[in-house]
């Protein structure tokens, strides 16, 4: 049986990346390819960003990954109907033959990231093939699973990384020489990133990629909830089936290092004055003049010495650092590695959110926002508190994941993230 909707590939103990028939926008049926793309669903700043994307083009992918309706059931039904209509109308077309896809992103600063998109055989964390590094929220997994069931599609690729040997061999060699050919398309999105995509269909190239990745291990850089969704929905279908695989982008970070950025918190119902008052003398608090880049520089300097957070929302900035060792000893679990106990995200959730501010980690109280300026602006507009974070180093993330230790959710933001809408995977093909 053709388990990935592709040519049969034997299972392996490492990464099993297989070709598939990509579902892609017909450029003649949309205003522009840049107008139909979107950031990943959890990066879209709602509602402003959602409305902006919806108005960019009537076929923007956000109508599939973030459908809008009165109830979850109606939202998922709407996404399924929209996907089916776009396919029947030829807005989305399946490629004629299965392939992998080389994907490149560039920005104006000279950054270039290349990787390969394919259908990856799913594995449990205990198997040590694909390593998660963050916890997930069950309600988000349930929401994504319902959407995936309704559409029978992987609508956007996860971002996974692996460490090659630094040379242009194996999968990396295929990626690099493929990028020398004319692409299937090239487009530039409004964030300044240019995107190019190529199909890899030659049997020799596919075999070279497969053989190289078969002995490798990957880290989930972005998409923990979607990976957990893949696993949940896989368990609902007898194997073998197309549900045994999920859509991913694999990047060799020895060749193309990713950027690691922080994900900030917006505390909807906690004014800055109340947040500061609750800290008492358990943290050092310093007023930091703006603008934002200056305040972030102060956060970076403080983070080099220990846990540090920047609070905003009242028109200025407050640097919070040097937590009381006694407070940390009482509130941070002691049964984890020191690298986990000293994470800013650990101290934020275990000490500040759970103990000091007593704020439950639910959407009504906390929003997770990638854009720093947007987090501050929303806090100032809504009267809440923005908690700005400093990024974690990639080696810390990889080390903890290798130990089987997950970080608090939304601890990191690896990027650049693949744009949604460039290639989809229908499980019915």
XYZ file of C-alpha atoms in Angstrom, residues 11-427:
417
model
C 10.656 2.185 7.015
C 13.853 3.056 8.884
C 15.041 3.816 12.379
C 15.935 7.397 11.502
C 14.112 10.053 9.507
C 11.915 8.587 6.772
C 11.126 11.478 4.413
C 9.011 10.550 1.418
C 7.783 12.367 -1.694
C 4.166 13.426 -2.148
C 2.009 15.202 -4.721
C 2.073 18.791 -3.553
C -1.090 20.839 -3.686
C -0.123 24.341 -4.853
C -1.792 27.580 -5.904
C -2.223 28.129 -9.633
C -0.613 31.574 -10.093
C -3.043 32.346 -12.909
C -6.010 31.969 -10.525
C -4.848 34.260 -7.711
C -3.806 37.895 -7.524
C -0.231 37.013 -6.558
C 1.475 34.199 -4.703
C 2.621 36.594 -1.984
C -0.989 37.686 -1.405
C -2.189 34.130 -0.690
C 0.526 33.194 1.806
C 0.445 33.654 5.569
C 2.680 33.164 8.578
C 1.955 29.928 10.497
C -1.446 29.943 12.199
C -0.036 30.627 15.679
C 2.030 33.617 14.526
C -0.887 35.544 13.022
C -1.716 38.424 15.362
C -5.474 38.342 15.679
C -7.737 40.072 14.877
C -5.753 42.763 13.040
C -3.388 40.403 11.250
C -6.184 38.010 10.384
C -8.284 40.730 8.773
C -5.265 42.035 6.888
C -4.544 38.605 5.410
C -8.180 37.933 4.560
C -8.351 41.209 2.654
C -5.059 40.599 0.809
C -6.680 38.023 -1.492
C -9.969 36.070 -1.309
C -7.920 32.868 -1.571
C -5.427 33.610 1.195
C -4.414 30.423 3.025
C -5.515 31.966 6.332
C -9.092 31.053 5.336
C -8.025 27.412 5.698
C -5.663 27.530 8.678
C -7.734 30.053 10.691
C -11.319 29.794 9.407
C -13.808 32.193 10.978
C -17.310 31.112 12.028
C -19.546 31.107 15.080
C -18.526 27.693 16.452
C -15.500 25.392 16.117
C -17.573 22.868 14.197
C -18.715 25.477 11.696
C -15.182 26.819 11.352
C -13.800 23.407 10.451
C -16.690 22.673 8.095
C -16.083 26.002 6.410
C -12.368 25.245 5.964
C -13.155 21.837 4.456
C -15.723 23.322 2.074
C -13.328 26.104 1.076
C -10.499 23.672 0.377
C -12.746 21.427 -1.693
C -14.064 24.407 -3.662
C -10.610 25.783 -4.393
C -9.467 22.387 -5.650
C -12.552 21.910 -7.824
C -12.154 25.424 -9.246
C -8.481 24.880 -9.993
C -7.272 27.535 -7.559
C -5.235 24.781 -5.917
C -3.786 22.102 -8.196
C -1.977 18.871 -7.379
C 1.400 18.351 -9.003
C 1.443 15.589 -11.593
C 4.002 13.372 -9.858
C 5.221 12.865 -6.304
C 8.270 14.799 -5.245
C 10.126 16.458 -2.441
C 10.361 20.254 -2.488
C 13.431 22.373 -1.912
C 12.426 25.612 -0.228
C 14.550 28.742 0.121
C 13.977 31.895 2.171
C 16.129 35.035 1.939
C 15.946 38.449 3.571
C 17.557 41.836 2.959
C 20.223 41.156 5.604
C 21.774 38.415 3.483
C 20.292 35.551 5.489
C 19.586 32.437 3.389
C 17.804 29.340 4.654
C 17.259 26.250 2.529
C 15.648 22.949 3.369
C 13.588 20.122 1.968
C 9.821 19.672 2.352
C 8.371 16.184 2.398
C 6.039 13.754 4.147
C 7.844 12.469 7.247
C 6.973 9.168 8.894
C 5.630 9.961 12.370
C 7.344 8.705 15.509
C 6.782 8.999 19.239
C 9.259 11.048 21.304
C 10.306 7.832 23.070
C 11.699 6.540 19.777
C 14.313 9.315 19.751
C 13.883 10.134 16.054
C 12.005 13.446 16.248
C 12.674 15.320 19.488
C 10.198 17.846 20.900
C 11.553 20.529 23.202
C 8.355 22.224 24.379
C 5.183 21.186 26.153
C 1.836 21.516 24.380
C -1.646 22.575 25.424
C -4.240 19.802 24.979
C -6.991 22.179 23.862
C -4.809 23.519 21.031
C -4.003 19.983 19.858
C -7.707 19.130 19.959
C -8.529 22.223 17.905
C -5.867 21.469 15.270
C -6.883 17.813 15.136
C -10.501 18.708 14.426
C -9.385 20.958 11.568
C -7.112 18.256 10.157
C -9.865 15.648 10.281
C -12.299 17.986 8.528
C -9.919 18.941 5.711
C -8.000 15.633 5.422
C -4.943 17.733 4.707
C -1.665 18.966 6.142
C -2.157 22.668 5.492
C 1.270 23.980 6.548
C 4.663 22.355 7.141
C 6.332 22.087 10.526
C 9.913 23.339 10.853
C 12.355 20.604 11.885
C 16.132 20.803 12.097
C 18.905 18.249 11.915
C 22.690 18.535 12.142
C 24.608 17.480 9.068
C 28.382 17.228 8.987
C 28.779 20.700 7.486
C 29.583 19.468 3.999
C 27.473 19.542 0.861
C 26.696 15.820 0.779
C 23.589 13.667 0.934
C 20.365 15.611 1.356
C 22.267 18.896 1.597
C 23.949 18.230 -1.737
C 20.579 17.620 -3.380
C 19.207 20.813 -1.850
C 22.155 22.925 -3.003
C 22.336 21.675 -6.580
C 18.547 21.836 -6.956
C 18.695 25.519 -5.956
C 20.905 26.187 -8.982
C 17.986 25.400 -11.321
C 15.083 27.714 -12.200
C 12.436 27.426 -9.457
C 8.785 26.490 -9.761
C 8.071 29.991 -8.514
C 9.632 32.941 -6.762
C 7.802 35.535 -4.696
C 8.505 38.176 -2.057
C 6.172 38.634 0.898
C 5.483 41.932 2.622
C 7.867 41.091 5.462
C 10.716 41.392 2.962
C 11.459 37.673 2.670
C 11.843 36.188 -0.779
C 10.645 32.615 -1.259
C 11.606 30.086 -3.939
C 10.411 26.501 -4.389
C 11.703 23.625 -6.514
C 10.388 20.104 -7.055
C 12.743 17.122 -6.678
C 11.424 14.145 -8.640
C 14.490 12.333 -10.023
C 14.720 8.849 -8.448
C 18.465 9.196 -7.840
C 17.982 12.504 -5.962
C 15.121 11.088 -3.916
C 17.187 8.033 -3.017
C 20.154 10.212 -1.991
C 17.988 12.306 0.316
C 16.342 9.256 1.829
C 19.587 7.395 2.453
C 21.202 10.401 4.131
C 18.281 11.224 6.417
C 17.670 7.595 7.396
C 20.424 7.774 9.995
C 19.602 11.208 11.369
C 17.617 12.679 14.243
C 15.555 15.883 14.100
C 14.556 18.583 16.565
C 11.131 20.196 16.318
C 12.009 23.863 15.896
C 8.457 25.086 15.281
C 5.171 23.202 15.259
C 4.950 21.193 18.490
C 1.157 21.386 18.562
C 0.906 20.292 14.951
C 3.285 17.374 15.552
C 1.179 16.306 18.531
C -1.847 16.666 16.266
C -0.259 14.401 13.651
C 0.306 11.753 16.319
C -3.206 12.019 17.699
C -4.909 11.712 14.331
C -2.576 8.908 13.249
C -3.847 6.873 16.190
C -7.375 7.137 14.841
C -6.562 5.341 11.568
C -5.377 1.749 11.055
C -1.832 1.585 9.754
C -0.540 1.700 7.098
C -2.257 4.864 5.883
C -1.411 8.385 4.678
C -1.973 9.497 8.288
C 1.292 7.755 9.239
C 3.087 10.774 7.731
C 3.060 14.532 8.280
C 4.188 17.531 6.253
C 7.528 18.997 7.414
C 10.365 21.253 6.327
C 13.765 19.814 7.305
C 16.708 22.223 7.556
C 20.342 21.231 8.069
C 21.409 23.820 10.653
C 25.080 22.949 10.210
C 24.639 24.429 6.732
C 21.866 26.948 7.380
C 21.712 28.016 11.060
C 18.304 29.185 12.238
C 17.594 32.331 14.173
C 16.308 31.808 17.684
C 14.004 34.488 19.059
C 11.813 34.806 22.108
C 8.038 34.484 22.278
C 6.520 37.134 24.504
C 3.541 36.959 26.855
C 0.617 39.347 27.059
C -1.222 39.172 30.385
C -4.680 40.426 29.501
C -6.091 41.042 32.964
C -3.040 42.174 34.918
C -2.175 45.900 34.808
C 1.525 46.749 35.002
C 1.124 48.530 38.351
C -0.418 45.426 39.907
C 2.241 43.165 38.382
C 5.038 45.268 39.864
C 3.365 45.607 43.260
C 2.995 41.841 43.555
C 6.729 41.344 43.071
C 7.555 43.075 46.363
C 11.253 42.645 47.107
C 11.515 39.198 45.495
C 12.962 40.691 42.282
C 15.036 43.745 41.488
C 12.943 46.282 39.540
C 14.468 49.089 37.478
C 12.785 51.709 35.310
C 14.172 51.709 31.753
C 13.629 54.622 29.393
C 12.591 53.877 25.841
C 12.563 53.533 22.974
C 11.974 49.797 22.687
C 15.386 48.899 21.172
C 17.151 50.573 24.101
C 14.997 48.712 26.604
C 15.661 45.411 24.828
C 19.399 46.075 25.017
C 19.055 46.475 28.785
C 17.148 43.169 28.907
C 19.890 41.431 26.921
C 22.574 42.692 29.271
C 20.652 41.586 32.351
C 19.852 38.171 30.835
C 23.563 37.496 30.450
C 23.783 37.422 34.261
C 20.617 35.478 35.093
C 16.836 35.482 34.795
C 15.464 38.772 33.474
C 12.168 40.053 32.082
C 11.012 43.360 30.629
C 7.506 44.490 31.620
C 5.626 47.024 29.513
C 2.112 48.294 28.963
C 1.968 51.557 30.920
C 3.940 53.674 28.451
C 7.367 52.818 29.824
C 9.557 49.792 30.566
C 10.442 47.968 33.780
C 13.399 45.587 33.943
C 12.774 42.747 36.401
C 15.747 40.573 37.322
C 17.748 38.993 40.168
C 14.988 36.776 41.596
C 15.217 35.771 45.233
C 17.063 32.418 45.492
C 14.732 31.416 48.328
C 11.688 32.115 46.143
C 13.141 30.060 43.289
C 13.903 27.192 45.662
C 10.259 27.145 46.808
C 8.632 27.440 43.401
C 10.829 25.804 40.725
C 10.631 21.981 40.589
C 13.895 20.429 41.693
C 13.560 17.172 39.731
C 14.783 18.604 36.420
C 18.260 19.427 35.052
C 19.773 22.740 36.106
C 19.598 24.007 32.514
C 15.808 23.610 32.706
C 15.446 25.075 36.224
C 17.289 28.251 35.222
C 15.379 28.926 31.990
C 13.591 32.276 31.904
C 10.455 30.474 30.729
C 10.633 28.098 33.684
C 10.982 30.937 36.189
C 8.243 32.921 34.471
C 5.722 30.073 34.596
C 6.650 28.301 37.833
C 7.483 31.370 39.893
C 5.806 34.468 38.455
C 2.665 33.165 36.771
C 1.861 30.265 39.120
C 3.075 31.662 42.448
C 3.413 35.451 42.397
C 0.720 36.569 39.963
C -1.441 33.415 40.166
C -2.469 33.585 36.526
C -3.731 30.409 34.809
C -2.144 29.545 31.485
C -5.325 29.797 29.436
C -6.143 32.044 26.445
C -8.487 34.216 28.527
C -5.527 35.337 30.611
C -2.385 34.882 28.485
C -1.590 35.464 24.809
C 1.666 34.356 23.196
C 2.950 36.862 20.634
C 6.094 36.663 18.511
C 6.320 40.327 17.503
C 7.859 42.483 20.243
C 6.388 45.828 19.223
C 2.939 44.281 18.722
C 3.037 42.788 22.229
C 3.817 46.180 23.777
C 1.210 47.973 21.666
C -1.562 45.530 22.591
C -0.683 45.760 26.291
C -0.817 49.549 26.178
C -4.102 49.516 24.299
C -5.783 46.905 26.505
C -4.353 47.896 29.882
C -2.541 44.587 30.367
C 1.094 43.655 30.935
C 3.558 42.674 28.244
C 6.273 40.314 29.499
C 9.139 40.536 27.022
C 11.533 37.583 26.984
C 15.163 37.048 25.970
C 15.795 34.167 23.517
C 17.239 30.809 24.554
C 20.410 29.578 22.831
C 19.856 26.748 20.334
C 22.450 24.505 22.003
C 20.503 24.656 25.281
C 17.318 23.649 23.475
C 18.978 20.759 21.676
C 20.743 19.531 24.827
C 17.530 19.432 26.855
C 15.610 17.760 24.028
C 18.326 15.114 23.810
C 17.779 14.390 27.508
C 14.054 13.992 26.908
C 13.296 17.159 28.868
C 10.653 19.499 27.452
C 10.649 23.223 28.077
C 7.587 25.286 28.992
C 5.516 25.815 25.873
C 6.328 28.755 23.635
C 9.816 29.037 25.122
C 11.478 29.667 21.782
C 10.797 30.947 18.299
C 13.035 29.410 15.663
C 13.020 31.033 12.288
C 12.534 32.050 9.711
C 9.391 29.954 9.724
C 8.130 28.500 6.446
C 5.363 30.537 4.882
C 1.994 28.810 4.863
C 0.358 28.400 1.478
C 3.344 27.536 -0.694
C 2.680 23.783 -0.743
C -0.038 21.700 0.961
C -0.434 17.957 1.348
C -3.824 16.382 0.741
C -4.189 12.987 2.367
